[in-house]
Coordinates of C-alpha atoms in Angstrom, one line a residue:
Chain D
M291 CA 24.7 -28.0 -73.2
S292 CA 24.7 -32.1 -71.7
D293 CA 22.6 -33.4 -69.0
R294 CA 26.0 -33.9 -67.3
T295 CA 26.9 -30.4 -67.1
L296 CA 23.5 -29.8 -65.4
L297 CA 23.2 -32.7 -62.9
Q298 CA 26.9 -32.7 -61.2
P299 CA 26.4 -28.6 -60.2
L300 CA 23.2 -29.8 -59.3
A301 CA 24.7 -32.3 -56.6
V302 CA 26.9 -30.4 -55.7
L303 CA 24.6 -27.4 -54.8
I304 CA 22.1 -30.2 -53.0
I305 CA 24.9 -32.0 -50.6
A306 CA 26.5 -28.5 -50.5
L307 CA 23.7 -27.5 -49.1
A308 CA 22.6 -30.3 -47.0
V309 CA 26.4 -29.9 -45.5
I310 CA 25.6 -26.5 -44.7
V311 CA 22.7 -27.5 -42.8
A312 CA 23.9 -30.4 -41.0
G313 CA 26.6 -28.6 -40.2
T314 CA 24.5 -25.8 -38.6
F315 CA 22.5 -28.2 -36.8
A316 CA 25.4 -29.7 -35.6
V317 CA 27.3 -26.8 -34.5
S318 CA 23.9 -25.0 -32.6
A319 CA 23.4 -28.8 -30.7
L320 CA 26.6 -28.4 -29.3
V321 CA 26.5 -24.7 -28.2
G322 CA 23.0 -24.4 -27.3
T323 CA 21.2 -21.5 -26.4
T324 CA 18.2 -20.1 -24.3
P325 CA 16.1 -22.7 -23.5
T326 CA 12.4 -22.5 -25.1
G327 CA 9.1 -23.7 -24.6
S328 CA 5.7 -23.2 -25.0
P329 CA 3.1 -21.4 -23.2
D330 CA 1.4 -24.2 -21.3
G331 CA -1.9 -21.0 -20.8
A332 CA -5.0 -23.0 -20.1
T333 CA -3.2 -26.2 -18.6
I334 CA -2.6 -24.0 -15.4
D335 CA -4.9 -24.0 -12.8
G336 CA -5.6 -21.0 -10.5
Q337 CA -4.1 -21.0 -7.2
S338 CA -6.0 -20.5 -4.0
P339 CA -3.2 -19.5 -1.0
A340 CA -4.8 -20.3 2.3
Q341 CA -4.2 -16.8 3.3
Y342 CA -6.2 -15.0 0.6
Q343 CA -9.4 -17.0 1.5
P344 CA -12.0 -14.5 3.0
E345 CA -11.7 -16.3 6.4
A346 CA -8.2 -15.3 6.8
A347 CA -8.5 -12.0 5.0
D348 CA -11.8 -10.3 6.1
I349 CA -11.8 -8.4 9.0
D350 CA -14.7 -7.3 11.4
A351 CA -15.6 -3.8 11.5
D352 CA -17.4 -2.0 13.9
P353 CA -20.6 -1.5 13.8
E354 CA -22.3 2.2 12.9
D355 CA -24.9 1.4 15.3
G356 CA -26.7 2.8 18.6
E357 CA -27.7 6.1 19.0
L358 CA -26.1 9.4 20.3
S359 CA -28.5 11.2 23.3
V360 CA -28.5 13.2 25.9
E361 CA -29.8 13.2 29.3
P362 CA -33.3 14.1 29.0
T363 CA -34.2 15.3 33.1
Q364 CA -32.2 18.3 32.6
R365 CA -33.8 20.5 30.4
D366 CA -33.3 24.1 28.8
S367 CA -29.3 24.1 29.3
R368 CA -27.5 25.9 26.7
I369 CA -24.3 24.8 25.6
V370 CA -21.5 26.9 23.9
I371 CA -19.2 25.3 21.7
D372 CA -16.1 26.9 20.3
L373 CA -15.0 26.8 17.1
R374 CA -13.0 30.2 17.0
R375 CA -9.6 28.3 17.6
T376 CA -10.9 24.9 15.4
G377 CA -8.3 23.9 12.6
D378 CA -10.6 21.5 10.6
T379 CA -14.3 20.9 12.5
T380 CA -16.4 23.0 10.9
R381 CA -20.3 23.6 12.7
A382 CA -21.6 21.1 10.2
D383 CA -19.3 18.5 11.1
L384 CA -21.1 18.7 14.9
E385 CA -24.5 18.9 13.3
P386 CA -25.1 15.2 15.1
V387 CA -24.3 16.7 18.1
I388 CA -26.5 19.9 18.0
E389 CA -29.3 17.7 16.9
A390 CA -29.0 15.3 19.7
L391 CA -28.8 18.5 22.4
F392 CA -31.8 19.8 20.6
E393 CA -34.1 16.9 20.9
A394 CA -33.1 16.7 24.9
G395 CA -34.4 20.1 25.2
H396 CA -31.1 22.1 25.0
S397 CA -29.6 24.7 23.0
V398 CA -26.6 25.4 21.4
T399 CA -24.2 29.0 20.7
V400 CA -21.7 28.1 18.2
L401 CA -18.9 30.3 18.5
T402 CA -16.9 30.6 15.0
G403 CA -13.9 32.6 13.9
S404 CA -16.8 35.4 12.7
D405 CA -18.0 36.1 16.0
D406 CA -18.1 39.4 17.5
E407 CA -19.4 38.6 20.8
P408 CA -17.0 39.0 23.9
F409 CA -16.2 35.3 25.0
G410 CA -17.5 35.8 28.9
D411 CA -20.9 37.2 27.1
A412 CA -21.4 33.9 25.1
L413 CA -20.4 32.0 28.3
A414 CA -22.8 33.7 30.4
G415 CA -25.8 31.9 31.5
S416 CA -24.5 28.6 29.9
S417 CA -24.3 25.3 31.3
G418 CA -21.2 23.8 29.6
L419 CA -18.5 24.9 27.2
L420 CA -17.0 22.4 24.8
I421 CA -13.9 23.3 22.9
V422 CA -12.3 21.9 20.2
Q423 CA -9.4 21.1 19.2
P424 CA -7.7 24.6 19.5
T425 CA -5.0 24.9 17.4
S426 CA -3.8 28.7 18.8
P427 CA -3.6 29.7 22.3
Y428 CA -6.4 31.6 24.5
P429 CA -5.3 35.3 25.5
D430 CA -5.2 36.3 29.0
G431 CA -8.8 37.3 29.2
E432 CA -10.3 34.5 27.6
R433 CA -8.1 32.4 29.9
D434 CA -9.8 33.6 33.0
A435 CA -13.1 33.5 32.0
V436 CA -12.9 29.9 31.5
R437 CA -11.7 29.7 34.6
E438 CA -13.7 31.9 36.3
Y439 CA -16.8 30.1 34.3
V440 CA -15.7 26.6 35.7
D441 CA -15.6 27.8 39.2
A442 CA -18.6 29.1 39.4
G443 CA -19.7 25.8 38.4
G444 CA -19.7 25.4 34.8
H445 CA -18.6 22.4 33.0
A446 CA -16.2 22.1 30.6
V447 CA -14.8 19.7 27.8
L448 CA -11.5 20.6 26.2
T449 CA -10.6 18.1 23.4
G450 CA -6.6 18.5 21.8
E451 CA -4.4 16.6 19.5
P452 CA -0.6 16.2 19.4
T453 CA 1.2 17.8 16.8
Q454 CA 0.2 16.2 13.5
T455 CA 0.1 16.4 9.7
Q456 CA -2.7 17.8 8.1
V457 CA -4.1 17.9 4.7
G458 CA -5.9 20.6 3.3
G459 CA -8.6 20.3 0.7
G460 CA -9.7 22.3 -1.9
L461 CA -7.9 22.8 -5.6
F462 CA -4.3 22.6 -4.3
A463 CA -3.9 20.6 -1.5
S464 CA -1.7 21.8 0.7
V465 CA 0.6 19.9 3.8
S466 CA 1.1 21.7 7.1
R467 CA 1.7 21.1 10.9
V468 CA -1.1 21.4 13.6
S469 CA -0.4 21.5 17.0
F470 CA -2.3 21.9 20.2
G471 CA -2.8 25.4 21.0
A472 CA -4.4 26.1 24.1
T473 CA -1.6 24.5 26.2
E474 CA -1.8 26.9 29.2
L475 CA -5.4 26.8 29.5
A476 CA -5.0 22.9 29.6
Q477 CA -2.1 23.2 32.0
G478 CA -4.2 25.3 34.6
Y479 CA -6.0 22.1 35.0
G480 CA -2.8 19.9 35.2
V481 CA -3.3 18.6 32.3
T482 CA -2.0 19.0 28.5
V483 CA -1.5 16.8 25.6
G484 CA 1.4 14.3 25.3
A485 CA 4.3 14.9 23.1
E486 CA 3.3 12.2 20.4
M487 CA 0.4 10.3 18.8
L488 CA -0.5 7.2 19.8
Y489 CA -0.7 4.1 17.2
N490 CA -1.6 0.2 17.7
V491 CA -0.7 -2.4 15.2
N492 CA -2.7 -5.5 16.7
D493 CA -5.1 -6.3 14.8
T494 CA -7.7 -7.0 16.8
R495 CA -7.0 -3.9 19.0
N496 CA -7.3 -1.0 16.4
D497 CA -10.3 0.2 14.4
N498 CA -9.3 -1.3 11.1
N499 CA -6.2 1.2 11.2
F500 CA -3.1 1.0 13.1
K501 CA -3.9 5.3 13.9
S502 CA -7.7 4.3 15.0
I503 CA -6.5 3.2 18.6
Y504 CA -9.4 1.7 21.0
A505 CA -9.6 3.1 24.8
T506 CA -11.6 1.8 27.3
P507 CA -12.7 2.6 30.6
T508 CA -10.8 2.7 34.1
R509 CA -13.9 3.7 36.2
G510 CA -17.3 4.1 36.5
G511 CA -19.4 7.6 36.4
V512 CA -20.8 9.7 33.8
L513 CA -18.3 9.6 31.9
T514 CA -17.8 5.9 31.2
E515 CA -21.8 4.6 31.5
G516 CA -22.4 2.3 29.0
V517 CA -19.0 2.4 27.2
D518 CA -17.2 -0.8 26.5
R519 CA -14.7 0.8 24.4
V520 CA -14.3 3.9 22.0
T521 CA -12.2 4.4 19.2
F522 CA -9.8 7.9 18.7
D523 CA -9.0 8.4 15.1
R524 CA -6.1 11.1 15.9
S525 CA -5.4 10.3 19.7
G526 CA -2.4 11.3 21.5
Y527 CA -2.3 11.1 25.2
V528 CA -2.9 13.2 28.3
A529 CA 0.1 14.1 30.3
T530 CA -1.2 14.8 33.9
S531 CA 0.7 16.9 36.8
G532 CA 0.0 16.4 40.2
D533 CA -3.1 14.3 41.6
D534 CA -6.2 16.6 41.2
A535 CA -6.7 15.2 37.3
T536 CA -8.3 11.6 37.6
V537 CA -7.9 9.2 34.5
H538 CA -11.3 7.9 33.1
Y539 CA -10.0 6.3 29.9
T540 CA -6.9 4.6 28.8
A541 CA -5.5 2.9 25.4
V542 CA -5.4 -0.3 25.4
E543 CA -2.8 -3.0 25.6
G544 CA 0.0 -2.7 23.5
T545 CA -0.7 0.8 22.2
K546 CA 2.3 2.9 21.4
T547 CA 3.8 6.0 20.7
I548 CA 4.5 6.7 17.5
D549 CA 8.0 8.3 17.4
T550 CA 9.4 6.7 19.8
R551 CA 7.2 3.4 19.8
R552 CA 7.0 3.2 23.9
A553 CA 4.5 1.0 24.7
A554 CA 2.6 2.2 28.2
T555 CA -0.9 2.6 29.4
Y556 CA -1.7 6.1 28.0
P557 CA -4.2 8.0 29.7
V558 CA -7.0 9.5 26.7
V559 CA -9.6 10.9 28.9
V560 CA -8.9 12.9 32.2
R561 CA -11.3 15.0 34.2
N562 CA -10.2 17.7 36.9
D563 CA -13.5 18.3 38.6
S564 CA -15.4 20.3 36.1
M565 CA -13.3 20.0 33.3
V566 CA -12.5 17.1 30.7
F567 CA -9.6 16.7 28.5
V568 CA -9.9 14.3 26.1
A569 CA -6.4 13.7 23.9
D570 CA -8.6 13.5 20.5
G571 CA -11.1 15.5 18.7
S572 CA -12.0 13.5 15.7
F573 CA -15.0 11.2 17.4
L574 CA -17.1 14.2 17.6
S575 CA -18.3 13.7 14.2
Q576 CA -18.5 11.5 11.5
P577 CA -17.3 9.1 10.5
E578 CA -15.6 8.5 13.8
L579 CA -19.2 9.5 15.8
Y580 CA -20.5 5.8 15.4
D581 CA -17.7 3.8 15.8
A582 CA -17.4 1.2 18.8
D583 CA -19.2 3.4 21.6
N584 CA -18.1 6.6 20.4
E585 CA -21.8 7.7 20.3
V586 CA -22.3 6.5 24.1
F587 CA -19.4 8.1 25.0
T588 CA -20.0 11.5 23.3
G589 CA -23.9 11.5 24.7
N590 CA -22.3 10.7 28.1
L591 CA -19.8 14.4 27.8
L592 CA -22.8 16.0 26.3
S593 CA -24.9 14.9 29.6
F594 CA -22.1 15.6 31.8
L595 CA -22.3 19.6 29.8
V596 CA -26.1 20.1 30.2
R597 CA -25.5 19.6 34.0
G598 CA -23.2 22.7 34.8
D599 CA -24.4 25.5 36.1
S600 CA -22.8 28.5 35.6
G601 CA -24.8 30.5 38.6
N602 CA -23.8 33.6 38.4
F603 CA -20.8 34.0 36.4
G604 CA -20.6 36.8 34.5
G605 CA -23.7 38.7 36.1
Chain X
M248 CA 35.3 -26.7 -75.2
A249 CA 34.6 -23.0 -75.1
D250 CA 32.2 -21.4 -76.9
S251 CA 33.9 -18.4 -78.2
R252 CA 31.2 -15.9 -77.0
W253 CA 31.3 -17.2 -73.9
P254 CA 34.0 -16.2 -71.4
I255 CA 33.8 -19.3 -69.4
S256 CA 32.4 -22.9 -69.9
E257 CA 29.1 -24.1 -69.3
T258 CA 30.2 -26.0 -66.5
R259 CA 31.8 -23.3 -64.5
A260 CA 28.8 -21.4 -65.4
A261 CA 26.5 -23.9 -63.9
Y262 CA 28.6 -23.8 -60.7
V263 CA 29.2 -19.8 -60.7
V264 CA 24.9 -20.1 -60.2
V265 CA 25.4 -23.1 -57.9
V266 CA 27.4 -21.3 -55.4
T267 CA 25.1 -18.3 -56.0
L268 CA 22.4 -20.1 -55.1
L269 CA 24.1 -22.1 -52.2
V270 CA 25.1 -18.8 -50.4
V271 CA 21.1 -17.4 -50.6
L272 CA 19.7 -20.6 -49.6
A273 CA 22.2 -21.5 -46.9
A274 CA 21.5 -18.0 -45.4
V275 CA 17.6 -18.9 -45.2
V276 CA 17.9 -22.4 -44.1
A277 CA 20.9 -22.0 -41.6
P278 CA 19.0 -20.1 -39.2
I279 CA 16.2 -22.0 -39.2
A280 CA 18.9 -25.3 -38.7
W281 CA 20.4 -23.5 -36.0
N282 CA 17.3 -23.2 -33.8
L283 CA 16.0 -26.6 -34.6
G284 CA 19.9 -27.5 -33.2
S285 CA 20.0 -25.4 -30.3
T286 CA 16.4 -26.3 -28.9
A287 CA 17.0 -30.1 -29.5
A288 CA 20.4 -30.3 -28.8
D289 CA 20.6 -29.1 -24.8
D290 CA 21.0 -32.0 -22.9
N291 CA 22.3 -29.8 -19.6
P292 CA 19.7 -29.0 -17.1
T293 CA 19.4 -25.3 -17.0
V294 CA 19.1 -22.6 -14.4
Q295 CA 17.0 -19.7 -15.5
V296 CA 17.9 -16.5 -14.3
V297 CA 14.6 -14.1 -14.4
T298 CA 15.3 -10.6 -13.5
L299 CA 13.1 -8.4 -12.4
R300 CA 14.2 -4.5 -12.9
G301 CA 11.2 -2.1 -12.0
G302 CA 8.1 -1.6 -10.5
T303 CA 5.6 -4.8 -10.4
N304 CA 3.2 -3.0 -12.3
D305 CA 1.5 -5.3 -14.8
A306 CA 3.5 -5.0 -18.3
N307 CA 6.6 -6.1 -16.0
V308 CA 4.7 -8.8 -13.9
N309 CA 2.8 -10.0 -17.3
A310 CA 6.4 -10.4 -18.5
V311 CA 8.3 -12.6 -15.4
A312 CA 4.8 -14.2 -15.3
N313 CA 5.1 -15.5 -18.7
T314 CA 8.9 -16.6 -18.2
L315 CA 8.2 -18.4 -15.2
R316 CA 5.4 -20.3 -17.0
N317 CA 7.7 -20.8 -20.0
A318 CA 9.9 -22.3 -17.6
R319 CA 7.9 -24.5 -15.9
T320 CA 7.1 -25.9 -19.0
N321 CA 10.5 -26.4 -20.1
D322 CA 11.8 -29.4 -19.4
S323 CA 15.5 -28.4 -20.1
V324 CA 14.8 -26.1 -17.0
A325 CA 15.5 -27.5 -13.6
A326 CA 16.0 -24.3 -11.4
V327 CA 15.3 -20.6 -11.2
V328 CA 16.9 -17.6 -9.9
L329 CA 14.9 -14.6 -9.1
R330 CA 17.3 -11.4 -9.2
V331 CA 15.2 -8.6 -8.4
D332 CA 15.3 -5.0 -7.9
S333 CA 11.7 -3.7 -7.2
P334 CA 10.5 -1.2 -5.2
G335 CA 6.9 -2.9 -5.3
G336 CA 3.9 -1.7 -7.6
P337 CA 0.0 -1.6 -7.8
V338 CA -1.4 -4.5 -5.3
A339 CA -3.1 -6.6 -8.3
P340 CA 0.2 -7.4 -10.1
S341 CA 2.2 -7.9 -6.9
E342 CA 0.0 -10.5 -6.2
E343 CA 0.1 -11.9 -9.6
L344 CA 3.7 -12.0 -9.3
Y345 CA 3.9 -13.6 -6.2
L346 CA 1.3 -16.8 -7.4
A347 CA 3.7 -17.1 -10.3
V348 CA 6.6 -17.5 -7.9
N349 CA 4.5 -19.2 -5.8
R350 CA 3.5 -21.9 -8.7
T351 CA 6.8 -22.1 -9.8
A352 CA 8.1 -22.8 -6.4
A353 CA 6.2 -25.8 -6.2
E354 CA 7.5 -27.8 -9.1
M355 CA 11.2 -26.8 -8.9
P356 CA 13.9 -24.4 -6.6
V357 CA 13.4 -21.2 -6.4
V358 CA 16.0 -19.2 -5.4
A359 CA 15.6 -14.9 -4.6
Y360 CA 18.8 -12.4 -5.6
V361 CA 18.0 -9.1 -4.5
E362 CA 19.8 -6.8 -6.5
G363 CA 18.9 -3.7 -5.3
A364 CA 15.8 -3.5 -3.6
A365 CA 12.7 -6.4 -3.3
A366 CA 10.8 -4.1 -0.7
S367 CA 6.8 -4.2 -0.6
G368 CA 5.5 -5.6 -3.6
G369 CA 8.8 -6.9 -4.4
Y370 CA 9.2 -9.0 -1.6
Y371 CA 5.9 -10.4 -2.0
G372 CA 6.8 -11.9 -5.2
I373 CA 10.0 -13.7 -3.9
A374 CA 8.7 -14.5 -0.7
P375 CA 7.8 -18.0 -1.6
A376 CA 11.6 -18.7 -3.1
D377 CA 13.3 -21.6 -1.3
E378 CA 16.2 -19.3 -0.3
I379 CA 16.9 -15.2 -0.7
Y380 CA 20.3 -13.9 -1.5
V381 CA 21.1 -10.4 -0.3
K382 CA 23.9 -8.1 -0.4
P383 CA 24.7 -5.5 2.5
S384 CA 23.3 -2.8 0.3
S385 CA 20.2 -4.7 -0.5
T386 CA 16.9 -3.3 0.7
V387 CA 14.1 -5.5 1.7
G388 CA 10.9 -5.3 3.8
S389 CA 8.4 -2.5 4.0
I390 CA 5.7 -5.1 4.3
G391 CA 2.2 -3.2 4.1
V392 CA -0.5 -1.8 1.5
I393 CA -0.9 2.1 0.8
V394 CA -4.6 3.5 -0.5
Q395 CA -4.0 6.5 -3.0
A396 CA -7.3 8.5 -2.9
P397 CA -6.8 11.8 -4.3
L398 CA -8.3 14.3 -1.5
S399 CA -9.8 16.2 -4.3
A400 CA -11.8 13.0 -5.7
V401 CA -12.7 11.9 -2.3
E402 CA -14.0 15.8 -1.7
Q403 CA -15.8 15.9 -4.7
A404 CA -17.6 12.4 -4.8
E405 CA -19.0 14.1 -1.5
Q406 CA -19.9 17.8 -3.2
V407 CA -21.0 16.7 -6.7
S408 CA -22.9 13.7 -6.1
G409 CA -26.4 16.0 -6.6
T410 CA -24.6 16.8 -10.3
Y411 CA -25.5 12.7 -11.3
V412 CA -28.0 10.6 -10.8
R413 CA -26.6 7.4 -8.8
S414 CA -28.9 4.1 -8.7
G415 CA -27.5 3.2 -4.7
P416 CA -26.4 5.0 -1.7
D417 CA -22.6 3.6 -2.3
K418 CA -22.6 4.1 -5.7
A419 CA -19.7 6.4 -7.0
Q420 CA -18.7 7.2 -3.4
I421 CA -15.4 7.0 -1.5
D422 CA -15.9 6.2 2.4
Q423 CA -13.3 6.6 4.4
D424 CA -14.2 3.2 6.9
R425 CA -14.5 1.2 3.9
L426 CA -11.4 2.4 2.4
R427 CA -9.7 1.7 5.6
E428 CA -11.5 -1.8 6.3
D429 CA -10.3 -2.9 2.5
L430 CA -6.8 -2.1 3.3
E431 CA -6.8 -3.9 5.9
R432 CA -7.9 -7.1 4.3
L433 CA -5.1 -6.7 1.4
Q434 CA -2.9 -5.8 4.0
R435 CA -3.7 -9.4 6.0
A436 CA -3.5 -11.0 2.9
F437 CA 0.4 -9.6 2.4
V438 CA 1.4 -10.0 6.0
E439 CA 0.0 -13.8 6.1
T440 CA 1.6 -14.3 3.2
V441 CA 5.2 -13.5 4.2
M442 CA 4.4 -15.0 7.9
T443 CA 3.5 -18.4 5.1
H444 CA 6.5 -18.1 4.0
R445 CA 9.3 -16.8 6.1
G446 CA 7.9 -17.4 9.2
D447 CA 9.7 -20.1 10.5
D448 CA 13.2 -18.1 9.3
L449 CA 11.9 -14.5 10.8
S450 CA 13.1 -13.5 14.6
L451 CA 10.3 -11.0 13.6
S452 CA 7.0 -10.8 15.0
R453 CA 3.9 -10.6 13.2
E454 CA 3.3 -7.3 14.0
E455 CA 6.6 -6.2 13.5
V456 CA 6.6 -7.0 10.1
A457 CA 3.3 -5.5 9.6
N458 CA 5.2 -2.3 10.7
G459 CA 6.2 -1.9 7.4
R460 CA 9.8 -1.4 7.9
T461 CA 12.7 -1.8 5.3
Y462 CA 15.5 -3.4 6.4
L463 CA 19.5 -3.9 4.5
G464 CA 21.0 -7.2 3.3
T465 CA 23.1 -7.4 6.7
Q466 CA 19.9 -7.0 8.9
A467 CA 17.9 -8.9 6.7
V468 CA 20.1 -11.7 7.1
Q469 CA 19.6 -11.5 10.9
N470 CA 16.2 -11.0 11.7
G471 CA 15.3 -13.9 8.5
F472 CA 14.3 -11.8 5.6
A473 CA 16.5 -13.1 3.6
D474 CA 18.8 -15.8 4.1
R475 CA 22.3 -15.2 3.1
I476 CA 25.0 -12.7 1.4
G477 CA 26.0 -13.5 -2.0
D478 CA 25.9 -12.4 -4.9
S479 CA 23.9 -13.5 -8.5
E480 CA 26.6 -16.5 -8.9
A481 CA 25.9 -17.9 -5.8
A482 CA 22.1 -18.0 -6.2
I483 CA 22.3 -19.4 -9.5
E484 CA 25.1 -22.2 -7.3
A485 CA 22.4 -22.5 -4.5
A486 CA 19.6 -23.3 -7.1
A487 CA 21.5 -25.6 -8.9
D488 CA 22.5 -27.7 -5.7
R489 CA 18.8 -27.7 -4.6
S490 CA 17.9 -28.9 -7.8
A491 CA 17.8 -33.2 -7.6
R492 CA 18.4 -33.0 -11.7
I493 CA 21.6 -31.3 -11.1
D494 CA 24.7 -33.2 -10.9
G495 CA 27.5 -31.0 -9.5
D496 CA 28.5 -28.2 -12.3
N497 CA 26.4 -29.8 -15.0
Y498 CA 24.0 -27.2 -15.9
D499 CA 23.6 -24.4 -18.1
V500 CA 22.6 -20.6 -17.1
A501 CA 20.1 -18.8 -19.4
Y502 CA 19.1 -15.5 -18.8
T503 CA 15.7 -13.4 -19.5
T504 CA 16.1 -9.9 -18.6
R505 CA 13.3 -6.9 -18.6
Q506 CA 14.4 -3.9 -17.5
V507 CA 11.4 -1.7 -17.8
Q508 CA 10.0 1.5 -16.0
V509 CA 12.7 1.5 -13.2
T510 CA 11.4 4.7 -11.4
L511 CA 8.8 4.5 -9.7
S512 CA 5.3 6.4 -9.8
I513 CA 2.0 6.2 -8.3
Q514 CA -0.2 7.8 -10.5
A515 CA -2.7 6.7 -13.2
A516 CA -0.3 5.4 -15.5
A517 CA -1.4 2.4 -17.5
V518 CA 0.2 0.2 -20.8
D519 CA -0.7 2.1 -23.8
E520 CA 0.7 0.3 -26.6
V521 CA 3.4 -2.2 -27.0
G522 CA 5.8 -2.2 -29.7
G523 CA 8.6 -4.1 -30.8
N524 CA 10.8 -3.8 -27.6
T525 CA 9.4 -0.5 -26.4
I526 CA 6.4 -0.1 -24.2
Y527 CA 4.3 3.2 -23.9
Y528 CA 2.6 4.8 -21.1
T529 CA -0.1 6.9 -21.3
D530 CA -2.1 8.6 -18.4
T531 CA -5.6 7.1 -18.4
D532 CA -7.3 10.2 -17.1
T533 CA -5.9 12.2 -19.9
D534 CA -6.9 9.2 -22.1
T535 CA -10.4 10.2 -22.9
D536 CA -12.6 10.6 -26.1
A537 CA -13.1 14.0 -27.1
G538 CA -17.1 14.2 -26.3
E539 CA -17.0 11.9 -23.3
S540 CA -17.3 12.4 -19.6
A541 CA -14.0 11.8 -17.9
F542 CA -14.0 9.9 -14.9
V543 CA -11.2 9.3 -12.3
R544 CA -10.5 5.7 -10.7
P545 CA -11.0 6.6 -6.9
V546 CA -8.8 4.7 -5.4
R547 CA -5.3 2.9 -5.9
Y548 CA -4.1 -0.1 -4.1
Y549 CA 0.1 0.1 -3.7
A550 CA 1.9 -1.9 -2.2
V551 CA 4.7 0.0 -2.8
W552 CA 8.3 1.1 -1.0
G553 CA 8.1 5.0 -1.8
V554 CA 5.5 7.9 -1.3
P555 CA 3.4 9.3 -3.9
V556 CA 4.6 11.6 -6.6
E557 CA 2.5 14.0 -8.4
A558 CA 0.9 12.4 -11.2
T559 CA 2.0 13.8 -14.8
A560 CA 1.4 12.2 -18.3
H561 CA 4.9 10.5 -19.0
R562 CA 6.3 7.8 -21.6
E563 CA 8.8 5.8 -20.5
G564 CA 10.6 3.1 -22.7
G565 CA 12.1 -0.7 -22.1
T566 CA 14.6 -3.2 -23.5
D567 CA 14.3 -6.6 -23.6
E568 CA 17.9 -8.1 -23.3

């Protein structure tokens, strides 16, 4: 085999390969494809926008301080707490309230679902009745008993919330709709719970959540003494009929109803003589009890209850 | 003269070898030459279309952020169009997306096109865009944050805290007040981000934005959540118009598409493995070594347009186009 026999095809190979490579390069250059680039990695500095800075994002939480205390001047009163129709508040939830009453020299009777004692008998000789968020109606006989009790001089506080969805705990969480049940009892005193829950989306006018509204006193007296503002976590409003009921607290400006978004001055604590109606049941127990001035308000309510005197009721 | 033992001459045989070699070598070298040529050659500035279809989860946001980083460092990219169909996702990657887009928008025009939805975390990401294009059916808004703290976990943390030893009173505890405070912090950063970038365009107050409502495209153009009605081509043209480096129609359009996890699920899913074009998700709660105690992550914060669904282990795949 001669050198020429080898060299000539080799030269053709090199030239052809060069042409193919150059042609491919040229065609690809004309057509173009997705631009690529190497990541700049560490050369990118971090960003620190103004709205991410602590002074912009951090919030002021209401300090959980203060003391729950009951008026000590009146001693040896007995308070009845009716939890028989209460949805999610237990005796354990109300232990701070019971402790405060005990420390002030008062006693407490807690009625739960398992109590067989007639309602009237339980009320007899007590000075105050606290009913927490009843979710079913009071029968005629018990409504009459409450009326007679209050007429005789006993004091009563009724807390009630509007219809809402509640999630039950346990292994399998259940969701249910819960409504205020003691409508007829409340309406007997010219009040009832409003149709909607309240909310306030203004950051400075809620307790770190739009549903935790603030309310402020509208008049002086035993219910508002020492209170700057309270916060209610599941608050509705009190609808009143007639002139018998007086408003003691209203939700702060900008508070609206959650379904219809109506802004108004909503009453949340109303008193009709010896009956007080509060449109929220969450403030009596933790984690709401010590938020804002809730503990002072709760102390005021308890002091109001121990001042009652049911006299010869049931006797 | 041909040897009688060979059917062809030596020269022809050599050429056969040459042609064979040529084919083999060309097959190897040509793609390399093609890539070199395409990279070096494109003189036209490019509008890079970056697509996010799916939740603003870690995998999707990392991919988009990486593409945006490439766009920033590629001299040929003159503008970016964000083509988005996202209902949001966890807050942490949603913030990452915002920062990546914000960074890019600081260096070149960025125009967003809302293909389906840019809600909650999805809108968080496009808020820094210079212009937002929507269709009548596009959904934007849902500004806000939710926290998912399984009720069972909250209860268990309190009830079973006596069964293990904790180093401090707050360790391994979930407190409703603190959850709300943290949620409020994240909400403030989110709402303020929207107000910072869209405040001049919005006819809504800060409170109305914070309500968390969604708006369809036509409403969004009216209230300032979006700027114009248009399609992706309109967004590309707008991005090109905004670039000082693009003269008229002399620009190329390049697409980078990522399509992962279109369905939204708020649960303990995490990227377990990235193999080729497929991303596997596993439920971290079930992904514990045998013999070790399982710990449930107590709370998760989401910037999402949706409601929690029951958590089940699942696998979903995605492709790069």
